[in-house]
PDB file of C-alpha atoms in Angstrom:
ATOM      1  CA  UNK A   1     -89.877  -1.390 183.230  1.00 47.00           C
ATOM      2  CA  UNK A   2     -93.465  -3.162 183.660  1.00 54.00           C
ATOM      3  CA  UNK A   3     -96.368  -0.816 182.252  1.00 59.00           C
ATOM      4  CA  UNK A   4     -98.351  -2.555 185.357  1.00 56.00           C
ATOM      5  CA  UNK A   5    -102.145  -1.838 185.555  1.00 54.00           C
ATOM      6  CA  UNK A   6    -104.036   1.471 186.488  1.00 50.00           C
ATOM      7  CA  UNK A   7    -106.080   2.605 188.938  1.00 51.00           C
ATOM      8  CA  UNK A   8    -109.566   3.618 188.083  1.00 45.00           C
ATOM      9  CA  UNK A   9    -109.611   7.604 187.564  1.00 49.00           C
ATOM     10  CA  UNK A  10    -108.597   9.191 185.608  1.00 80.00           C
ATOM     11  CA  UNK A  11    -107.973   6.377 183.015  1.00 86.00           C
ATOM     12  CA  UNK A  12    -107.014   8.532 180.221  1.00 88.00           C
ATOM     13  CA  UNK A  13    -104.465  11.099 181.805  1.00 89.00           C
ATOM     14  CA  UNK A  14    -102.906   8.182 183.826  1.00 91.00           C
ATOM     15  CA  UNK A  15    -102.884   5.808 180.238  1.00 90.00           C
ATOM     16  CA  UNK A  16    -100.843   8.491 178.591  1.00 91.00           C
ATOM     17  CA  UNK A  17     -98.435   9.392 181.839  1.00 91.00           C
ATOM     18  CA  UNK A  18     -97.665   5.776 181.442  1.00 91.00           C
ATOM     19  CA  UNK A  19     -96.732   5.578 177.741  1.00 93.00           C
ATOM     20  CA  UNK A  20     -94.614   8.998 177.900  1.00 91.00           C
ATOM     21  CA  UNK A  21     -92.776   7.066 180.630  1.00 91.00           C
ATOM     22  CA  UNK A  22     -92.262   3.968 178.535  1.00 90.00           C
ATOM     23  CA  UNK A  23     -91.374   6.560 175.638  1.00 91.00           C
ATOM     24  CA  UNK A  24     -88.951   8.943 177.582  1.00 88.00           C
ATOM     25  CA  UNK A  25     -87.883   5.979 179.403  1.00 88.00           C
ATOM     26  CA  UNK A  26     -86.719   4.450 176.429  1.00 88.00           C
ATOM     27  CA  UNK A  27     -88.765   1.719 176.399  1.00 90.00           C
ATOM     28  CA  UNK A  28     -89.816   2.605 173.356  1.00 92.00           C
ATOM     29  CA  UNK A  29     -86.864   4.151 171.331  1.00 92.00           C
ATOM     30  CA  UNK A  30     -87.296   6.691 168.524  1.00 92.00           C
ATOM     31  CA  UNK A  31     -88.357   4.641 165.636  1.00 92.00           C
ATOM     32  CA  UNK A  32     -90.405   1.837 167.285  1.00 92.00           C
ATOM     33  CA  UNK A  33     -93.615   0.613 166.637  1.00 94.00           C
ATOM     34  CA  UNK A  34     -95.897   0.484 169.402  1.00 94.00           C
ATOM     35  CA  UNK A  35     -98.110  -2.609 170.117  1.00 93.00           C
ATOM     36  CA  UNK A  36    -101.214  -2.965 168.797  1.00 92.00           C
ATOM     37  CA  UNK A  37    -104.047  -0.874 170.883  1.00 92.00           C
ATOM     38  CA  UNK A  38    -105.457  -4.289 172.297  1.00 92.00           C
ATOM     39  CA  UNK A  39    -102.315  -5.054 173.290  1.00 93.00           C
ATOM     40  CA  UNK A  40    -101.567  -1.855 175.118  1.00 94.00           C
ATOM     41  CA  UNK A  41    -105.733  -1.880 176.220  1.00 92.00           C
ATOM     42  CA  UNK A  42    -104.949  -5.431 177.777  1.00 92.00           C
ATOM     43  CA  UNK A  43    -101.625  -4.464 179.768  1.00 91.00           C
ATOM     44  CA  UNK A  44    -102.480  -1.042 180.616  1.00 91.00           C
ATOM     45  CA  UNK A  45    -105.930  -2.999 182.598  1.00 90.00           C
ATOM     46  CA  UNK A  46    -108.746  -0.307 180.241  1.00 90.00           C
ATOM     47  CA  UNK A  47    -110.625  -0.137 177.147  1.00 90.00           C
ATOM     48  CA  UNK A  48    -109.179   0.672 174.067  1.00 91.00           C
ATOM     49  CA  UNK A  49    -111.450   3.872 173.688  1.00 91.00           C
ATOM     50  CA  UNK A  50    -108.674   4.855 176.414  1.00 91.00           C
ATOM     51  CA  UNK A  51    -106.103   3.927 174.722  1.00 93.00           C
ATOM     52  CA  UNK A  52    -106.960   5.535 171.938  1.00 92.00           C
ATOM     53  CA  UNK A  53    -107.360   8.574 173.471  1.00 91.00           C
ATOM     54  CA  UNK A  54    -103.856   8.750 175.331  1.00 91.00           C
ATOM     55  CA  UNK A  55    -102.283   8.162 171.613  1.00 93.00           C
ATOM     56  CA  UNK A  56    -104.177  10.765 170.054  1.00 90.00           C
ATOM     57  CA  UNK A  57    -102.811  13.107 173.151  1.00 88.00           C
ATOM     58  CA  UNK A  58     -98.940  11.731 173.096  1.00 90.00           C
ATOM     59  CA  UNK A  59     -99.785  12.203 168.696  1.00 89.00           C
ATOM     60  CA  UNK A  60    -100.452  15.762 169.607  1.00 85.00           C
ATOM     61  CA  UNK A  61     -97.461  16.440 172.263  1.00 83.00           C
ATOM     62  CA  UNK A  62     -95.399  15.498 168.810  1.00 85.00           C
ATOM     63  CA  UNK A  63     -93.893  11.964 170.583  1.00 89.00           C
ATOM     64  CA  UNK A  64     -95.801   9.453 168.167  1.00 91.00           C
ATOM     65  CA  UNK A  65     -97.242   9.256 164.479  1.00 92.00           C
ATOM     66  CA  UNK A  66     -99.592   6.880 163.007  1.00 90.00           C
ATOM     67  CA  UNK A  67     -98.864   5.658 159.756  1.00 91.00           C
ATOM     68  CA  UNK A  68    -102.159   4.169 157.625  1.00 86.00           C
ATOM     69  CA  UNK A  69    -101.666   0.661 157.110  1.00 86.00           C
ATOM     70  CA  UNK A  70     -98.468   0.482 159.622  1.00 90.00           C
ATOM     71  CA  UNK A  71     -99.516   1.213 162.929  1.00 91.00           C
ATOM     72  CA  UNK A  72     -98.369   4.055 165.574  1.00 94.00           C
ATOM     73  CA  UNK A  73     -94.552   4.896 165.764  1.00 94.00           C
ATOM     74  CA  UNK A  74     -92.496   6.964 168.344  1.00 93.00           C
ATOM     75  CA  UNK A  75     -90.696  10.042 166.535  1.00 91.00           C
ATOM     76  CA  UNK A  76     -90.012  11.765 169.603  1.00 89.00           C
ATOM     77  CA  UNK A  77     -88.909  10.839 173.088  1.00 87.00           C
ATOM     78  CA  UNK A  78     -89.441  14.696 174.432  1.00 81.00           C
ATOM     79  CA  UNK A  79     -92.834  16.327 173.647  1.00 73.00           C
ATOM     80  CA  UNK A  80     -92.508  19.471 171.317  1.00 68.00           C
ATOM     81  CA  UNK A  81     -93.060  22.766 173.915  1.00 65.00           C
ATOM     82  CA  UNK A  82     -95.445  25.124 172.286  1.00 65.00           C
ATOM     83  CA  UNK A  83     -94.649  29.007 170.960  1.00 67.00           C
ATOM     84  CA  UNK A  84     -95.785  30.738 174.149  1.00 66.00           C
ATOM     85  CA  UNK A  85     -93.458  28.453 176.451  1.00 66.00           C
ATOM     86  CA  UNK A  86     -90.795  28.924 173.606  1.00 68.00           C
ATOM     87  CA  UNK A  87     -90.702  32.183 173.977  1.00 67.00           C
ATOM     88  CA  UNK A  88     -90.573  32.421 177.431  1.00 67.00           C
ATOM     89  CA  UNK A  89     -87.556  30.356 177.645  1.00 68.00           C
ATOM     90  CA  UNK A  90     -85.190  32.492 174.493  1.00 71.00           C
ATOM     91  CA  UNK A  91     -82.866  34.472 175.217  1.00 79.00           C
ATOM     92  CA  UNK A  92     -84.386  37.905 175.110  1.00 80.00           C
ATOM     93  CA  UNK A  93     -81.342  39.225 171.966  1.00 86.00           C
ATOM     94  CA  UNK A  94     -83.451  36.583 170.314  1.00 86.00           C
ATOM     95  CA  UNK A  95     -86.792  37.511 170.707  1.00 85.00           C
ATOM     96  CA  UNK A  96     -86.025  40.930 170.425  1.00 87.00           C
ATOM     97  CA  UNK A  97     -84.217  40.263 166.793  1.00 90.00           C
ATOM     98  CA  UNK A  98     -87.318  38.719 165.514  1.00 89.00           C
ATOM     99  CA  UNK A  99     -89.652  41.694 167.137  1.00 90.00           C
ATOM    100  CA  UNK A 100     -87.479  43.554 164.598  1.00 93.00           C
ATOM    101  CA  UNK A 101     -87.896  41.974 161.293  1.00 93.00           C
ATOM    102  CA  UNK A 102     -92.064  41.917 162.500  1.00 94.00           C
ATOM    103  CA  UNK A 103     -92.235  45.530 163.890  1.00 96.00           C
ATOM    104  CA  UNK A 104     -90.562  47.412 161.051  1.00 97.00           C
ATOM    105  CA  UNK A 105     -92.243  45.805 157.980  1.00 96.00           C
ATOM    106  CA  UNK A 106     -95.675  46.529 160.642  1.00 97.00           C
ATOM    107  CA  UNK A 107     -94.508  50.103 160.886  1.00 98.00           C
ATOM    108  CA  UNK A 108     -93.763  50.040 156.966  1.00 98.00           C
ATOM    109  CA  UNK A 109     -97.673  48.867 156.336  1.00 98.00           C
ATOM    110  CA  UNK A 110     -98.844  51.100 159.076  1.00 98.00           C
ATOM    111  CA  UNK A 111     -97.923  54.057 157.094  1.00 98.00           C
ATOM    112  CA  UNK A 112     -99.745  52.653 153.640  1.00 98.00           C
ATOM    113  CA  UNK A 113    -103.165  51.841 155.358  1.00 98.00           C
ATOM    114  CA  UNK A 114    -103.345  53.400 159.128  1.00 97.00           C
ATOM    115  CA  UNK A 115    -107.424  54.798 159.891  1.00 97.00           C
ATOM    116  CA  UNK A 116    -108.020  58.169 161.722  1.00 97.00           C
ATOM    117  CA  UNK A 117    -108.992  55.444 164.377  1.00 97.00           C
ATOM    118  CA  UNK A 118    -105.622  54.139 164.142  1.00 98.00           C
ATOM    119  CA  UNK A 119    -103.740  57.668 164.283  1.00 98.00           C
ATOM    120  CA  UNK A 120    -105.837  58.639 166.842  1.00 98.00           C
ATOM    121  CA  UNK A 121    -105.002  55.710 168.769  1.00 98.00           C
ATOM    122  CA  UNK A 122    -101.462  56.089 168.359  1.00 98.00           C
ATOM    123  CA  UNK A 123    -101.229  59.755 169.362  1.00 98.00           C
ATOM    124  CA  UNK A 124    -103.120  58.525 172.843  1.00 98.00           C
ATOM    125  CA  UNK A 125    -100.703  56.237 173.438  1.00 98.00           C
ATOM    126  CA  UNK A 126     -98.069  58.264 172.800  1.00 98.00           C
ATOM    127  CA  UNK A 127     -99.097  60.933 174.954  1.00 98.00           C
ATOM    128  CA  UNK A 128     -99.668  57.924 177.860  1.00 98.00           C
ATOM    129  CA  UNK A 129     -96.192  56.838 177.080  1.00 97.00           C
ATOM    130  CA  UNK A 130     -95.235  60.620 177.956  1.00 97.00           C
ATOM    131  CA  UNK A 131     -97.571  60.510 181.411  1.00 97.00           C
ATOM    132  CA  UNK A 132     -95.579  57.152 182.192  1.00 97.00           C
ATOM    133  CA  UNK A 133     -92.383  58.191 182.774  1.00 96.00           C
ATOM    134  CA  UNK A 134     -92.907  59.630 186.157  1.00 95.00           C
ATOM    135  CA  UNK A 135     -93.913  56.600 186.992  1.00 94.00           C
ATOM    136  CA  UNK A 136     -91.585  53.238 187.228  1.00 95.00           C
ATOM    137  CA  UNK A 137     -90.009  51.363 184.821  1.00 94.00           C
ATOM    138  CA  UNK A 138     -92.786  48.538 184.681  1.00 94.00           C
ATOM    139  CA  UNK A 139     -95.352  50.892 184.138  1.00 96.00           C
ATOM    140  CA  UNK A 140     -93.198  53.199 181.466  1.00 96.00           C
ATOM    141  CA  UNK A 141     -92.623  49.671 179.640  1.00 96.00           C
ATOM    142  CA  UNK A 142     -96.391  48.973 179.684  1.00 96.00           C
ATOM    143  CA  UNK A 143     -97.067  52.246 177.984  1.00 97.00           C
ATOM    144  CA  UNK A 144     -93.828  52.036 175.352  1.00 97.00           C
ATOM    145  CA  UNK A 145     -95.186  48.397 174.697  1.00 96.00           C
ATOM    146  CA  UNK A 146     -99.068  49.905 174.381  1.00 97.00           C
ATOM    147  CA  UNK A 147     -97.972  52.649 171.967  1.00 98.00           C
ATOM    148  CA  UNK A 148     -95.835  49.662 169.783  1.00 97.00           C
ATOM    149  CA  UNK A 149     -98.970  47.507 169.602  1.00 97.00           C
ATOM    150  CA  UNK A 150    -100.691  50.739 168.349  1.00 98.00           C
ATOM    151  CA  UNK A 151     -98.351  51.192 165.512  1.00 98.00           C
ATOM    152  CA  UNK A 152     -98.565  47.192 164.281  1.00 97.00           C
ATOM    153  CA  UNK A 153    -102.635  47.210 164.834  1.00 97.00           C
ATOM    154  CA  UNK A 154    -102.417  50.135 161.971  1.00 98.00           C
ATOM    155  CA  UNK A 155    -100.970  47.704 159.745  1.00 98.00           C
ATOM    156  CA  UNK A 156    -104.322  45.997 159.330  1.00 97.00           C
ATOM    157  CA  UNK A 157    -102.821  42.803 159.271  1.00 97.00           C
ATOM    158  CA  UNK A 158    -103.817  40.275 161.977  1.00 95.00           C
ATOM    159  CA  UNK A 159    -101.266  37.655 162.182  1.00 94.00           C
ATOM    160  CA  UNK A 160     -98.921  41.019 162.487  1.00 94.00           C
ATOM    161  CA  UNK A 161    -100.926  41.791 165.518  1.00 95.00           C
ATOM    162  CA  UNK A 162    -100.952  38.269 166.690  1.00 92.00           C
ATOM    163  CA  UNK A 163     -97.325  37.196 166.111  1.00 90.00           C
ATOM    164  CA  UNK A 164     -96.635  41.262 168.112  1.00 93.00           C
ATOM    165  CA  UNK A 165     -98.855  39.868 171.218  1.00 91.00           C
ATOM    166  CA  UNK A 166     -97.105  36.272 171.197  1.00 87.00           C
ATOM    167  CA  UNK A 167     -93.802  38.297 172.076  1.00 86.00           C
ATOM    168  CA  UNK A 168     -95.259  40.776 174.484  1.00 89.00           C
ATOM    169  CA  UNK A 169     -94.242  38.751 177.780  1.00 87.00           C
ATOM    170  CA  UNK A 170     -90.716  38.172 176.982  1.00 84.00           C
ATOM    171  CA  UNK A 171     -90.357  41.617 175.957  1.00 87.00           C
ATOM    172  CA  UNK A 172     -92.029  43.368 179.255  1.00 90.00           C
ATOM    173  CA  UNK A 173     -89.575  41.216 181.475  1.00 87.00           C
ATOM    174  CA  UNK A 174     -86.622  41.905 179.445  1.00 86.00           C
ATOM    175  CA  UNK A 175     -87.083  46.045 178.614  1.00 89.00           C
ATOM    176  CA  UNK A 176     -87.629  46.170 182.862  1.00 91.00           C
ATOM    177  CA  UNK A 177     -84.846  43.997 183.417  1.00 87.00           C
ATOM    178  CA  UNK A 178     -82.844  46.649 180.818  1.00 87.00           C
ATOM    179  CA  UNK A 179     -83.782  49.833 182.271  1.00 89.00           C
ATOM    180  CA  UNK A 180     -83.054  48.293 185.598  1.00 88.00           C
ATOM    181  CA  UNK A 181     -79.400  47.039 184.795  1.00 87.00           C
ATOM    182  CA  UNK A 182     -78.733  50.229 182.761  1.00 85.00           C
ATOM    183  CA  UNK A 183     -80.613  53.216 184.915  1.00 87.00           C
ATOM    184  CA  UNK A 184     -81.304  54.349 181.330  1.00 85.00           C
ATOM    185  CA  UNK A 185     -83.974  56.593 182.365  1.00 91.00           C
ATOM    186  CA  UNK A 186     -82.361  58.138 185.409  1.00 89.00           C
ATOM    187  CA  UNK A 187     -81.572  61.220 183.417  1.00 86.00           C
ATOM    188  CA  UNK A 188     -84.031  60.839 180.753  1.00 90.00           C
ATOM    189  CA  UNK A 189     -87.250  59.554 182.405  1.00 93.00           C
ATOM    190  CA  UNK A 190     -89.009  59.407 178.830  1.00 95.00           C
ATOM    191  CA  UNK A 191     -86.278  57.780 177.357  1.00 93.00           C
ATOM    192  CA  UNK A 192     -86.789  57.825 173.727  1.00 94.00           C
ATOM    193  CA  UNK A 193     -89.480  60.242 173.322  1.00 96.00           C
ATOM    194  CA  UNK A 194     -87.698  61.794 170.358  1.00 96.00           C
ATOM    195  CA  UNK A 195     -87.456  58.458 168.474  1.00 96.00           C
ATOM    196  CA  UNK A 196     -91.406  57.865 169.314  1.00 97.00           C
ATOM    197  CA  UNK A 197     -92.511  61.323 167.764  1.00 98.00           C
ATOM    198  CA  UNK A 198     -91.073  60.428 164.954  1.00 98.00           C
ATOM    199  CA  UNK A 199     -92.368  57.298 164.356  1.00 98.00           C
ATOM    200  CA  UNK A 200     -96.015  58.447 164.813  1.00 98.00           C
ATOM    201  CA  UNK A 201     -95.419  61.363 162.262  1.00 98.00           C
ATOM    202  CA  UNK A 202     -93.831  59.055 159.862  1.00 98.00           C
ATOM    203  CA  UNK A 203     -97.096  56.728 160.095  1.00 98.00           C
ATOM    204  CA  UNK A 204     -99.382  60.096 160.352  1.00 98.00           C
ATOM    205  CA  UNK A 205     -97.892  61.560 156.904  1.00 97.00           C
ATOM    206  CA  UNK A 206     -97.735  58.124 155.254  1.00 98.00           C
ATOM    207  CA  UNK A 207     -94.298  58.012 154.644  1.00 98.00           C
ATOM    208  CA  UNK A 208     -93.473  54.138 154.763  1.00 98.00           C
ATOM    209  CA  UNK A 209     -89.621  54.673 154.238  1.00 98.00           C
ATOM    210  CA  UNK A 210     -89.235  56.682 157.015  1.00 98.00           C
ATOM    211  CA  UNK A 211     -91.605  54.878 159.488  1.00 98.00           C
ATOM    212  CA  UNK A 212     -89.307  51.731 158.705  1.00 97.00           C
ATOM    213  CA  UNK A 213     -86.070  53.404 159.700  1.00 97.00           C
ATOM    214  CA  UNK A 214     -86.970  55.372 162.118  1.00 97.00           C
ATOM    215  CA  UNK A 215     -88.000  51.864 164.239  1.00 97.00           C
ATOM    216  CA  UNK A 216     -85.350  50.267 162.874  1.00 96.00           C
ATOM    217  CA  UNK A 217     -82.534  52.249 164.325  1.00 96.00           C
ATOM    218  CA  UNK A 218     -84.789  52.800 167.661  1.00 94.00           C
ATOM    219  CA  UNK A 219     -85.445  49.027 168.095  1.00 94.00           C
ATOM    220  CA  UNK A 220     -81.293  48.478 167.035  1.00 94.00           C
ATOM    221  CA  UNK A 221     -80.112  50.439 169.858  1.00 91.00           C
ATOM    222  CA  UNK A 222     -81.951  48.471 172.149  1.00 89.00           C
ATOM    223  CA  UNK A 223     -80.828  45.667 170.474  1.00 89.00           C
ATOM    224  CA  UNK A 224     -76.716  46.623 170.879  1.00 90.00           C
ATOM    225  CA  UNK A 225     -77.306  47.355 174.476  1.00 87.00           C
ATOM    226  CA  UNK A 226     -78.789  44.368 174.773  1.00 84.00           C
ATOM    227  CA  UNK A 227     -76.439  42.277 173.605  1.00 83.00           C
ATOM    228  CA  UNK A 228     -73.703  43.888 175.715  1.00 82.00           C
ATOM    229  CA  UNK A 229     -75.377  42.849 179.127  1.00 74.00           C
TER     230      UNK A 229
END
């Protein structure tokens, strides 16, 4: 498959287009060293500023390396998808396992180092959490969410909090999908108060152990009913 020269505009999106094309193509097969960057400059009809610039992108989407000394080799023919778009496309058992191992050792920490701030923060949401459920699911798993993010912002540790907000989207869409499938809150409209309560006193008296457990076998039920969809 000719590479075949480019239109004008714009030189650098349309450079690297072409090369992933070659790459996925397999053109170029895992392993290969591409041609020089007057080579490709020369072919591809630009400048090899342009050239240069669609290598460093193709470099970034993971499908090429440069080696000092060697030259620029393909170690991908797929580019590498990033967390966020990741996420979006696990299974939600598997997102939801990992919220677990982040959510309870947050809880855990909570307890140690939570403000007044924090506390306060975390009663508020709870009580919103309560004012939810006569609403609808989406908006009862907004609040539920709101109050978790609460609890792991009193952890004071902020790749906690930013790992917690990185799963937020594939959680909302599968906790609606779950009350949805399972009517869980038809009889029980604040489903899971109980379990809540406890949580924030565990964090309010400082008792680590208990904050731990307490989300541990919340978040696990969710997790068996879950996995039996």
């Amino acid at each position: 498959m000719p590479l075949g020269a480019l239109r004008p505009s714009p030189l650098v999106e349309q450079a690297t287009q072409h090369l992933r094309d070659q790459i996925s193509g397999g053109q170029w097969p895992v392993g290969t060293k591409l041609p020089a960057e007057t080579a490709l400059a020369k072919t591809l009809g630009v400048g090899r500023s342009t050239v240069r610039e669609a290598l460093r992108a193709l470099a970034g989407a993971g499908l090429l390396q440069a080696r000092q000394g060697a030259g620029v080799f393909v170690i991908a023919t797929e580019p590498e998808e990033d967390w966020p778009t990741r996420l979006r496309r696990a299974e939600v058992t598997d997102v939801y396992e990992v919220r677990m191992l982040v959510e309870v050792q947050a809880a855990r920490l909570a307890a140690q180092r939570r403000t007044k701030a924090d506390l306060t923060a975390m009663r508020t949401a709870l009580e919103a959490r309560r004012a939810a459920a006569a609403g609808d699911d989406a908006a009862f798993v907004d609040a539920d969410i709101a109050l978790h993010a609460a609890v792991v912002t009193g952890a004071r540790n902020p790749v906690l909090s930013d790992l917690f907000v990185e799963f937020v989207p594939a959680l909302r869409t599968g906790l609606i999908e779950l009350l949805d499938i399972l009517d869980l809150r038809a009889h029980a409209p604040n489903h899971g108060d109980e379990a809540h309560e406890a949580l924030v006193r565990a964090v309010e008296r400082g008792d680590a152990d208990a904050a731990g457990s307490t989300l541990q076998t919340e978040l696990a039920e969710t997790l068996a009913r879950l996995h039996r969809l």
